[in-house]
PDB file of C-alpha atoms in Angstrom:
ATOM      1  CA  UNK K  24     -35.831   4.179  15.246  1.00  0.00           C
ATOM      2  CA  UNK K  25     -36.441   5.126  18.823  1.00  0.00           C
ATOM      3  CA  UNK K  26     -34.066   4.250  21.767  1.00  0.00           C
ATOM      4  CA  UNK K  27     -36.437   1.502  22.859  1.00  0.00           C
ATOM      5  CA  UNK K  28     -36.500   0.064  19.429  1.00  0.00           C
ATOM      6  CA  UNK K  29     -32.635   0.009  19.270  1.00  0.00           C
ATOM      7  CA  UNK K  30     -32.384  -1.632  22.614  1.00  0.00           C
ATOM      8  CA  UNK K  31     -35.052  -4.305  21.432  1.00  0.00           C
ATOM      9  CA  UNK K  32     -33.105  -5.002  18.307  1.00  0.00           C
ATOM     10  CA  UNK K  33     -29.889  -5.267  20.376  1.00  0.00           C
ATOM     11  CA  UNK K  34     -31.660  -7.738  22.765  1.00  0.00           C
ATOM     12  CA  UNK K  35     -32.776  -9.901  19.872  1.00  0.00           C
ATOM     13  CA  UNK K  36     -29.501  -9.916  18.091  1.00  0.00           C
ATOM     14  CA  UNK K  37     -27.767 -10.891  21.356  1.00  0.00           C
ATOM     15  CA  UNK K  38     -30.029 -13.582  22.097  1.00  0.00           C
ATOM     16  CA  UNK K  39     -29.621 -15.081  18.523  1.00  0.00           C
ATOM     17  CA  UNK K  40     -25.823 -14.843  18.872  1.00  0.00           C
ATOM     18  CA  UNK K  41     -26.004 -16.679  22.352  1.00  0.00           C
ATOM     19  CA  UNK K  42     -28.331 -19.154  20.924  1.00  0.00           C
ATOM     20  CA  UNK K  43     -25.829 -19.871  18.077  1.00  0.00           C
ATOM     21  CA  UNK K  44     -22.971 -20.041  20.500  1.00  0.00           C
ATOM     22  CA  UNK K  45     -24.962 -22.549  22.534  1.00  0.00           C
ATOM     23  CA  UNK K  46     -25.704 -24.861  19.660  1.00  0.00           C
ATOM     24  CA  UNK K  47     -22.120 -24.783  18.506  1.00  0.00           C
ATOM     25  CA  UNK K  48     -20.857 -25.419  22.069  1.00  0.00           C
ATOM     26  CA  UNK K  49     -23.220 -28.490  22.251  1.00  0.00           C
ATOM     27  CA  UNK K  50     -21.832 -29.796  18.910  1.00  0.00           C
ATOM     28  CA  UNK K  51     -18.362 -29.207  20.204  1.00  0.00           C
ATOM     29  CA  UNK K  52     -19.075 -31.097  23.358  1.00  0.00           C
ATOM     30  CA  UNK K  53     -20.196 -34.002  21.198  1.00  0.00           C
ATOM     31  CA  UNK K  54     -17.154 -33.540  18.970  1.00  0.00           C
ATOM     32  CA  UNK K  55     -14.644 -33.769  21.836  1.00  0.00           C
ATOM     33  CA  UNK K  56     -14.824 -37.581  21.910  1.00  0.00           C
ATOM     34  CA  UNK K  57     -14.943 -37.834  18.138  1.00  0.00           C
ATOM     35  CA  UNK K  58     -11.589 -36.111  17.052  1.00  0.00           C
ATOM     36  CA  UNK K  59     -11.399 -32.756  18.930  1.00  0.00           C
ATOM     37  CA  UNK K  60      -9.859 -34.039  21.940  1.00  0.00           C
ATOM     38  CA  UNK K  61      -7.177 -36.151  20.015  1.00  0.00           C
ATOM     39  CA  UNK K  62      -6.566 -32.929  17.985  1.00  0.00           C
ATOM     40  CA  UNK K  63      -5.610 -31.015  21.151  1.00  0.00           C
ATOM     41  CA  UNK K  64      -3.496 -33.996  22.593  1.00  0.00           C
ATOM     42  CA  UNK K  65      -1.627 -34.587  19.359  1.00  0.00           C
ATOM     43  CA  UNK K  66       1.278 -32.240  20.028  1.00  0.00           C
ATOM     44  CA  UNK K  67       1.704 -33.885  23.515  1.00  0.00           C
ATOM     45  CA  UNK K  68       1.374 -37.438  21.886  1.00  0.00           C
ATOM     46  CA  UNK K  69       3.927 -36.685  19.363  1.00  0.00           C
ATOM     47  CA  UNK K  70       6.858 -36.082  21.919  1.00  0.00           C
ATOM     48  CA  UNK K  71       9.467 -38.782  22.693  1.00  0.00           C
ATOM     49  CA  UNK K  72       8.081 -41.577  24.990  1.00  0.00           C
ATOM     50  CA  UNK K  73      10.259 -40.413  27.852  1.00  0.00           C
ATOM     51  CA  UNK K  74       8.576 -36.954  27.899  1.00  0.00           C
ATOM     52  CA  UNK K  75       5.089 -38.536  28.054  1.00  0.00           C
ATOM     53  CA  UNK K  76       3.238 -40.481  30.761  1.00  0.00           C
ATOM     54  CA  UNK K  77       2.039 -43.903  29.862  1.00  0.00           C
ATOM     55  CA  UNK K  78       2.598 -47.668  30.345  1.00  0.00           C
ATOM     56  CA  UNK K  79       4.044 -48.184  26.977  1.00  0.00           C
ATOM     57  CA  UNK K  80       5.809 -46.420  24.225  1.00  0.00           C
ATOM     58  CA  UNK K  81       2.381 -45.389  22.579  1.00  0.00           C
ATOM     59  CA  UNK K  82       0.971 -43.986  25.829  1.00  0.00           C
ATOM     60  CA  UNK K  83       0.271 -40.243  26.307  1.00  0.00           C
ATOM     61  CA  UNK K  84      -1.951 -40.153  29.408  1.00  0.00           C
ATOM     62  CA  UNK K  85      -3.039 -36.926  31.059  1.00  0.00           C
ATOM     63  CA  UNK K  86      -3.940 -36.970  34.871  1.00  0.00           C
ATOM     64  CA  UNK K  87      -7.090 -35.668  36.241  1.00  0.00           C
ATOM     65  CA  UNK K  88      -6.751 -34.955  39.939  1.00  0.00           C
ATOM     66  CA  UNK K  89     -10.414 -34.112  40.890  1.00  0.00           C
ATOM     67  CA  UNK K  90     -13.854 -35.346  40.302  1.00  0.00           C
ATOM     68  CA  UNK K  91     -15.072 -32.564  38.012  1.00  0.00           C
ATOM     69  CA  UNK K  92     -11.812 -32.047  36.351  1.00  0.00           C
ATOM     70  CA  UNK K  93     -12.830 -33.989  33.272  1.00  0.00           C
ATOM     71  CA  UNK K  94     -16.354 -32.015  32.925  1.00  0.00           C
ATOM     72  CA  UNK K  95     -14.663 -28.611  33.311  1.00  0.00           C
ATOM     73  CA  UNK K  96     -12.001 -29.509  30.747  1.00  0.00           C
ATOM     74  CA  UNK K  97     -14.566 -30.677  28.202  1.00  0.00           C
ATOM     75  CA  UNK K  98     -16.730 -27.737  28.710  1.00  0.00           C
ATOM     76  CA  UNK K  99     -13.698 -25.263  28.285  1.00  0.00           C
ATOM     77  CA  UNK K 100     -12.593 -26.878  25.065  1.00  0.00           C
ATOM     78  CA  UNK K 101     -16.262 -27.054  23.828  1.00  0.00           C
ATOM     79  CA  UNK K 102     -16.901 -23.414  24.619  1.00  0.00           C
ATOM     80  CA  UNK K 103     -13.877 -22.245  22.828  1.00  0.00           C
ATOM     81  CA  UNK K 104     -14.485 -24.389  19.939  1.00  0.00           C
ATOM     82  CA  UNK K 105     -18.131 -23.298  19.788  1.00  0.00           C
ATOM     83  CA  UNK K 106     -17.181 -19.671  19.906  1.00  0.00           C
ATOM     84  CA  UNK K 107     -14.895 -20.311  16.896  1.00  0.00           C
ATOM     85  CA  UNK K 108     -17.492 -22.334  14.978  1.00  0.00           C
ATOM     86  CA  UNK K 109     -20.339 -19.870  15.474  1.00  0.00           C
ATOM     87  CA  UNK K 110     -18.055 -16.836  14.781  1.00  0.00           C
ATOM     88  CA  UNK K 111     -19.546 -16.106  11.396  1.00  0.00           C
ATOM     89  CA  UNK K 112     -23.059 -16.016  12.784  1.00  0.00           C
ATOM     90  CA  UNK K 113     -22.447 -13.757  15.888  1.00  0.00           C
ATOM     91  CA  UNK K 114     -20.141 -11.553  13.805  1.00  0.00           C
ATOM     92  CA  UNK K 115     -23.034 -11.139  11.428  1.00  0.00           C
ATOM     93  CA  UNK K 116     -25.449 -10.137  14.291  1.00  0.00           C
ATOM     94  CA  UNK K 117     -22.913  -7.453  15.296  1.00  0.00           C
ATOM     95  CA  UNK K 118     -22.442  -6.317  11.777  1.00  0.00           C
ATOM     96  CA  UNK K 119     -26.212  -6.224  11.304  1.00  0.00           C
ATOM     97  CA  UNK K 120     -26.830  -4.145  14.115  1.00  0.00           C
ATOM     98  CA  UNK K 121     -24.217  -1.362  13.437  1.00  0.00           C
ATOM     99  CA  UNK K 122     -24.254  -1.314   9.730  1.00  0.00           C
ATOM    100  CA  UNK K 123     -27.408   1.009   9.438  1.00  0.00           C
ATOM    101  CA  UNK K 124     -25.452   3.766  11.123  1.00  0.00           C
ATOM    102  CA  UNK K 125     -22.429   3.557   8.859  1.00  0.00           C
ATOM    103  CA  UNK K 126     -21.594   5.321   5.645  1.00  0.00           C
ATOM    104  CA  UNK K 127     -20.735   3.543   2.483  1.00  0.00           C
ATOM    105  CA  UNK K 128     -16.967   3.740   3.010  1.00  0.00           C
ATOM    106  CA  UNK K 129     -17.240   2.827   6.647  1.00  0.00           C
ATOM    107  CA  UNK K 130     -19.098  -0.352   5.664  1.00  0.00           C
ATOM    108  CA  UNK K 131     -16.344  -1.259   3.207  1.00  0.00           C
ATOM    109  CA  UNK K 132     -13.682  -0.743   5.829  1.00  0.00           C
ATOM    110  CA  UNK K 133     -15.824  -2.671   8.431  1.00  0.00           C
ATOM    111  CA  UNK K 134     -16.081  -5.767   6.114  1.00  0.00           C
ATOM    112  CA  UNK K 135     -12.441  -5.678   5.373  1.00  0.00           C
ATOM    113  CA  UNK K 136     -11.390  -5.214   9.034  1.00  0.00           C
ATOM    114  CA  UNK K 137     -13.575  -8.157  10.231  1.00  0.00           C
ATOM    115  CA  UNK K 138     -12.288 -10.507   7.334  1.00  0.00           C
ATOM    116  CA  UNK K 139      -8.574  -9.586   7.775  1.00  0.00           C
ATOM    117  CA  UNK K 140      -8.858  -9.854  11.694  1.00  0.00           C
ATOM    118  CA  UNK K 141     -10.482 -13.372  11.432  1.00  0.00           C
ATOM    119  CA  UNK K 142      -7.626 -14.389   8.977  1.00  0.00           C
ATOM    120  CA  UNK K 143      -5.009 -13.090  11.271  1.00  0.00           C
ATOM    121  CA  UNK K 144      -6.461 -14.692  14.381  1.00  0.00           C
ATOM    122  CA  UNK K 145      -6.554 -18.062  12.496  1.00  0.00           C
ATOM    123  CA  UNK K 146      -3.083 -17.604  11.202  1.00  0.00           C
ATOM    124  CA  UNK K 147      -1.695 -16.867  14.731  1.00  0.00           C
ATOM    125  CA  UNK K 148      -3.583 -19.963  16.263  1.00  0.00           C
ATOM    126  CA  UNK K 149      -2.300 -22.250  13.534  1.00  0.00           C
ATOM    127  CA  UNK K 150       1.465 -20.903  13.988  1.00  0.00           C
ATOM    128  CA  UNK K 151       0.977 -21.565  17.783  1.00  0.00           C
ATOM    129  CA  UNK K 152      -0.515 -25.108  17.115  1.00  0.00           C
ATOM    130  CA  UNK K 153       2.433 -26.007  14.631  1.00  0.00           C
ATOM    131  CA  UNK K 154       5.010 -24.917  17.039  1.00  0.00           C
ATOM    132  CA  UNK K 155       3.449 -26.453  20.090  1.00  0.00           C
ATOM    133  CA  UNK K 156       5.346 -29.653  19.906  1.00  0.00           C
ATOM    134  CA  UNK K 157       8.868 -27.892  19.714  1.00  0.00           C
ATOM    135  CA  UNK K 158       7.922 -25.791  22.648  1.00  0.00           C
ATOM    136  CA  UNK K 159       6.786 -28.806  24.734  1.00  0.00           C
ATOM    137  CA  UNK K 160       9.884 -30.819  23.870  1.00  0.00           C
ATOM    138  CA  UNK K 161      12.112 -27.881  24.757  1.00  0.00           C
ATOM    139  CA  UNK K 162      10.410 -27.167  28.133  1.00  0.00           C
ATOM    140  CA  UNK K 163       9.854 -30.801  29.196  1.00  0.00           C
ATOM    141  CA  UNK K 164      13.414 -31.786  28.216  1.00  0.00           C
ATOM    142  CA  UNK K 165      14.843 -29.119  30.578  1.00  0.00           C
ATOM    143  CA  UNK K 166      13.443 -31.225  33.512  1.00  0.00           C
ATOM    144  CA  UNK K 167      16.179 -34.000  33.010  1.00  0.00           C
ATOM    145  CA  UNK K 168      16.357 -37.739  32.589  1.00  0.00           C
ATOM    146  CA  UNK K 169      15.695 -38.678  36.195  1.00  0.00           C
ATOM    147  CA  UNK K 170      12.394 -37.021  36.454  1.00  0.00           C
ATOM    148  CA  UNK K 171       8.860 -38.677  35.531  1.00  0.00           C
ATOM    149  CA  UNK K 172       6.793 -36.321  33.610  1.00  0.00           C
ATOM    150  CA  UNK K 173       3.065 -36.633  34.170  1.00  0.00           C
ATOM    151  CA  UNK K 174       1.125 -33.559  33.037  1.00  0.00           C
ATOM    152  CA  UNK K 175      -2.549 -33.078  34.299  1.00  0.00           C
ATOM    153  CA  UNK K 176      -5.153 -32.564  31.889  1.00  0.00           C
ATOM    154  CA  UNK K 177      -6.111 -29.261  33.423  1.00  0.00           C
ATOM    155  CA  UNK K 178      -2.709 -27.749  33.006  1.00  0.00           C
ATOM    156  CA  UNK K 179      -1.876 -29.056  29.461  1.00  0.00           C
ATOM    157  CA  UNK K 180      -5.191 -28.229  27.899  1.00  0.00           C
ATOM    158  CA  UNK K 181      -5.250 -24.863  29.661  1.00  0.00           C
ATOM    159  CA  UNK K 182      -1.680 -24.182  28.348  1.00  0.00           C
ATOM    160  CA  UNK K 183      -2.744 -25.179  24.799  1.00  0.00           C
ATOM    161  CA  UNK K 184      -5.775 -23.024  24.819  1.00  0.00           C
ATOM    162  CA  UNK K 185      -4.052 -20.030  26.290  1.00  0.00           C
ATOM    163  CA  UNK K 186      -1.258 -20.253  23.713  1.00  0.00           C
ATOM    164  CA  UNK K 187      -3.579 -20.501  20.742  1.00  0.00           C
ATOM    165  CA  UNK K 188      -5.724 -17.472  22.140  1.00  0.00           C
ATOM    166  CA  UNK K 189      -2.355 -15.448  22.910  1.00  0.00           C
ATOM    167  CA  UNK K 190      -0.928 -15.951  19.374  1.00  0.00           C
ATOM    168  CA  UNK K 191      -4.343 -15.215  17.765  1.00  0.00           C
ATOM    169  CA  UNK K 192      -4.927 -11.956  19.708  1.00  0.00           C
ATOM    170  CA  UNK K 193      -1.239 -10.880  19.154  1.00  0.00           C
ATOM    171  CA  UNK K 194      -1.611 -11.078  15.470  1.00  0.00           C
ATOM    172  CA  UNK K 195      -4.437  -8.707  15.712  1.00  0.00           C
ATOM    173  CA  UNK K 196      -2.374  -5.939  17.176  1.00  0.00           C
ATOM    174  CA  UNK K 197      -0.799  -4.461  14.019  1.00  0.00           C
ATOM    175  CA  UNK K 198      -4.235  -4.306  12.368  1.00  0.00           C
ATOM    176  CA  UNK K 199      -5.414  -1.906  15.052  1.00  0.00           C
ATOM    177  CA  UNK K 200      -2.377   0.438  13.923  1.00  0.00           C
ATOM    178  CA  UNK K 201      -3.908   0.333  10.337  1.00  0.00           C
ATOM    179  CA  UNK K 202      -7.450   1.025  11.681  1.00  0.00           C
ATOM    180  CA  UNK K 203      -6.230   4.008  13.598  1.00  0.00           C
ATOM    181  CA  UNK K 204      -4.451   5.354  10.476  1.00  0.00           C
ATOM    182  CA  UNK K 205      -7.578   4.883   8.494  1.00  0.00           C
ATOM    183  CA  UNK K 206      -9.566   7.105  10.745  1.00  0.00           C
ATOM    184  CA  UNK K 207      -6.880   9.621  10.868  1.00  0.00           C
ATOM    185  CA  UNK K 208      -5.622   9.202  14.380  1.00  0.00           C
ATOM    186  CA  UNK K 209      -2.351   7.563  13.724  1.00  0.00           C
ATOM    187  CA  UNK K 210      -0.135   8.852  10.737  1.00  0.00           C
ATOM    188  CA  UNK K 211       2.486   7.188   8.934  1.00  0.00           C
ATOM    189  CA  UNK K 212       5.002   9.752  10.046  1.00  0.00           C
ATOM    190  CA  UNK K 213       4.518   8.895  13.646  1.00  0.00           C
ATOM    191  CA  UNK K 214       4.731   5.075  13.006  1.00  0.00           C
ATOM    192  CA  UNK K 215       7.871   5.590  10.895  1.00  0.00           C
ATOM    193  CA  UNK K 216       9.819   7.587  13.574  1.00  0.00           C
ATOM    194  CA  UNK K 217       8.559   5.045  16.290  1.00  0.00           C
ATOM    195  CA  UNK K 218       9.616   2.008  14.334  1.00  0.00           C
ATOM    196  CA  UNK K 219      12.447   0.937  16.703  1.00  0.00           C
ATOM    197  CA  UNK K 220      10.407   1.563  19.841  1.00  0.00           C
ATOM    198  CA  UNK K 221       7.475  -0.560  18.237  1.00  0.00           C
ATOM    199  CA  UNK K 222       9.808  -3.466  17.407  1.00  0.00           C
ATOM    200  CA  UNK K 223      11.398  -3.356  20.890  1.00  0.00           C
ATOM    201  CA  UNK K 224       7.944  -3.126  22.768  1.00  0.00           C
ATOM    202  CA  UNK K 225       6.750  -6.023  20.527  1.00  0.00           C
ATOM    203  CA  UNK K 226       9.429  -8.217  21.830  1.00  0.00           C
ATOM    204  CA  UNK K 227       8.677  -7.111  25.315  1.00  0.00           C
ATOM    205  CA  UNK K 228       4.922  -7.862  24.722  1.00  0.00           C
ATOM    206  CA  UNK K 229       5.709 -11.254  23.325  1.00  0.00           C
ATOM    207  CA  UNK K 230       7.912 -12.013  26.324  1.00  0.00           C
ATOM    208  CA  UNK K 231       5.032 -11.276  28.703  1.00  0.00           C
ATOM    209  CA  UNK K 232       2.037 -12.752  26.748  1.00  0.00           C
ATOM    210  CA  UNK K 233       3.610 -16.143  25.817  1.00  0.00           C
ATOM    211  CA  UNK K 234       2.538 -18.776  28.410  1.00  0.00           C
ATOM    212  CA  UNK K 235       5.621 -20.800  27.984  1.00  0.00           C
ATOM    213  CA  UNK K 236       8.043 -17.875  28.836  1.00  0.00           C
ATOM    214  CA  UNK K 237      10.775 -19.480  26.751  1.00  0.00           C
ATOM    215  CA  UNK K 238      12.913 -17.780  24.081  1.00  0.00           C
ATOM    216  CA  UNK K 239      11.838 -20.057  21.238  1.00  0.00           C
ATOM    217  CA  UNK K 240       8.017 -19.265  21.587  1.00  0.00           C
ATOM    218  CA  UNK K 241       8.662 -15.600  22.359  1.00  0.00           C
ATOM    219  CA  UNK K 242      10.736 -15.204  19.006  1.00  0.00           C
ATOM    220  CA  UNK K 243       8.163 -17.192  17.207  1.00  0.00           C
ATOM    221  CA  UNK K 244       5.585 -14.612  18.191  1.00  0.00           C
ATOM    222  CA  UNK K 245       7.547 -11.592  18.101  1.00  0.00           C
ATOM    223  CA  UNK K 246       8.934 -12.341  14.565  1.00  0.00           C
ATOM    224  CA  UNK K 247       5.670 -12.437  12.683  1.00  0.00           C
ATOM    225  CA  UNK K 248       4.391  -9.579  14.571  1.00  0.00           C
ATOM    226  CA  UNK K 249       7.342  -7.263  13.559  1.00  0.00           C
ATOM    227  CA  UNK K 250       6.672  -8.331  10.057  1.00  0.00           C
ATOM    228  CA  UNK K 251       2.977  -7.405  10.324  1.00  0.00           C
ATOM    229  CA  UNK K 252       3.899  -4.118  11.948  1.00  0.00           C
ATOM    230  CA  UNK K 253       6.171  -3.266   9.183  1.00  0.00           C
ATOM    231  CA  UNK K 254       3.451  -4.179   6.684  1.00  0.00           C
ATOM    232  CA  UNK K 255       1.102  -1.852   8.633  1.00  0.00           C
ATOM    233  CA  UNK K 256       3.717   0.977   8.388  1.00  0.00           C
ATOM    234  CA  UNK K 257       3.808   0.700   4.588  1.00  0.00           C
ATOM    235  CA  UNK K 258       0.126   0.453   4.466  1.00  0.00           C
ATOM    236  CA  UNK K 259      -0.171   3.644   6.471  1.00  0.00           C
ATOM    237  CA  UNK K 260       2.306   5.227   4.010  1.00  0.00           C
ATOM    238  CA  UNK K 261      -0.003   4.443   1.033  1.00  0.00           C
ATOM    239  CA  UNK K 262      -3.191   5.650   2.824  1.00  0.00           C
ATOM    240  CA  UNK K 263      -1.463   8.967   3.776  1.00  0.00           C
ATOM    241  CA  UNK K 264      -0.351   9.659   0.252  1.00  0.00           C
ATOM    242  CA  UNK K 265      -3.825   9.127  -1.088  1.00  0.00           C
ATOM    243  CA  UNK K 266      -5.285  11.069   1.562  1.00  0.00           C
ATOM    244  CA  UNK K 267      -2.813  14.040   0.830  1.00  0.00           C
ATOM    245  CA  UNK K 268      -3.585  13.825  -2.906  1.00  0.00           C
ATOM    246  CA  UNK K 269      -7.368  13.912  -2.263  1.00  0.00           C
ATOM    247  CA  UNK K 270      -7.039  16.855   0.069  1.00  0.00           C
ATOM    248  CA  UNK K 271      -4.980  18.712  -2.656  1.00  0.00           C
ATOM    249  CA  UNK K 272      -7.714  17.954  -5.233  1.00  0.00           C
ATOM    250  CA  UNK K 273     -10.539  19.070  -2.911  1.00  0.00           C
ATOM    251  CA  UNK K 274      -8.810  22.206  -1.469  1.00  0.00           C
ATOM    252  CA  UNK K 275     -11.009  24.635  -3.196  1.00  0.00           C
ATOM    253  CA  UNK K 276     -14.199  22.682  -3.487  1.00  0.00           C
ATOM    254  CA  UNK K 277     -15.887  24.198  -0.570  1.00  0.00           C
ATOM    255  CA  UNK K 278     -15.519  27.819  -1.708  1.00  0.00           C
ATOM    256  CA  UNK K 279     -18.599  29.483  -3.355  1.00  0.00           C
ATOM    257  CA  UNK K 280     -18.464  30.826  -6.947  1.00  0.00           C
ATOM    258  CA  UNK K 281     -18.023  34.382  -5.845  1.00  0.00           C
ATOM    259  CA  UNK K 282     -15.399  33.682  -3.168  1.00  0.00           C
ATOM    260  CA  UNK K 283     -11.768  34.316  -3.824  1.00  0.00           C
ATOM    261  CA  UNK K 284      -9.397  31.335  -3.200  1.00  0.00           C
ATOM    262  CA  UNK K 285      -6.635  31.789  -0.612  1.00  0.00           C
ATOM    263  CA  UNK K 286      -3.348  32.747  -2.020  1.00  0.00           C
ATOM    264  CA  UNK K 287       0.085  31.644  -0.874  1.00  0.00           C
ATOM    265  CA  UNK K 288       2.069  34.755  -0.491  1.00  0.00           C
ATOM    266  CA  UNK K 289       5.310  32.900   0.436  1.00  0.00           C
ATOM    267  CA  UNK K 290       8.159  33.403  -2.149  1.00  0.00           C
ATOM    268  CA  UNK K 291       8.864  30.497  -4.217  1.00  0.00           C
ATOM    269  CA  UNK K 292      12.359  29.110  -4.773  1.00  0.00           C
ATOM    270  CA  UNK K 293      14.308  30.223  -7.926  1.00  0.00           C
ATOM    271  CA  UNK K 294      14.291  26.745  -9.141  1.00  0.00           C
ATOM    272  CA  UNK K 295      10.383  26.778  -9.451  1.00  0.00           C
ATOM    273  CA  UNK K 296      10.202  30.198 -10.965  1.00  0.00           C
ATOM    274  CA  UNK K 297       9.327  30.351 -14.757  1.00  0.00           C
ATOM    275  CA  UNK K 298      12.091  31.023 -17.204  1.00  0.00           C
ATOM    276  CA  UNK K 299      12.299  34.577 -18.641  1.00  0.00           C
ATOM    277  CA  UNK K 300      12.118  33.087 -22.099  1.00  0.00           C
ATOM    278  CA  UNK K 301       9.123  30.919 -21.284  1.00  0.00           C
ATOM    279  CA  UNK K 302       5.919  31.946 -23.052  1.00  0.00           C
TER     280      UNK K 302
END
């Protein structure tokens, strides 16, 4: 294909991806009043009555302080939900554009990378949502009993969305270590030697990325990330061993039939030397 043809195909696939995102966002905008909004407010509504704003024990009201606040909140939630719902379609458009230029093993790695990254993002977002009530209770409870707590809808929903995205993205970081190892940029030896620094920097990263900045949420993010990094180190170990065995088998494959193979002139140890009685 010519450069113009590639650009045309890229334009068409971007247009299809944006159309899918637009449709999914419209569906999510309607869904907001039919369960999506309740799903987002559920961690806040599950708190004790003194930590919520309302006229009765069942109230969990969120304040809106400007005219367009409700519209922007609903659009923000609808766009994020639409991006998640339409992810299979726009990920396919990206994959369909780049796959003709990939080799067979690269295609296999690409499919696995997309699948695992999607699973890790969903796992991180799910963990953030499950721990949201405990984090809110800890943070709001520190205000004391003489304080009336009334959260604005902008602050609360922005906090929830940023927490979900932060956890989802953070769970992707160890996967990039595996990707760099698969392409030969990062070896298992380097990862193993840097294990302590990786774990320390993971805790620092979690401390800066978590929107709540509390130790509970920080450790909740850092703990699974450390486990995933350790898993990435072990995967890199297996990959490097397989790569070394493959290199040993293919060491002389590039030589011609009439070319002499290189000899190792270094003396071997006595333990490796053959026995005088061996035949």
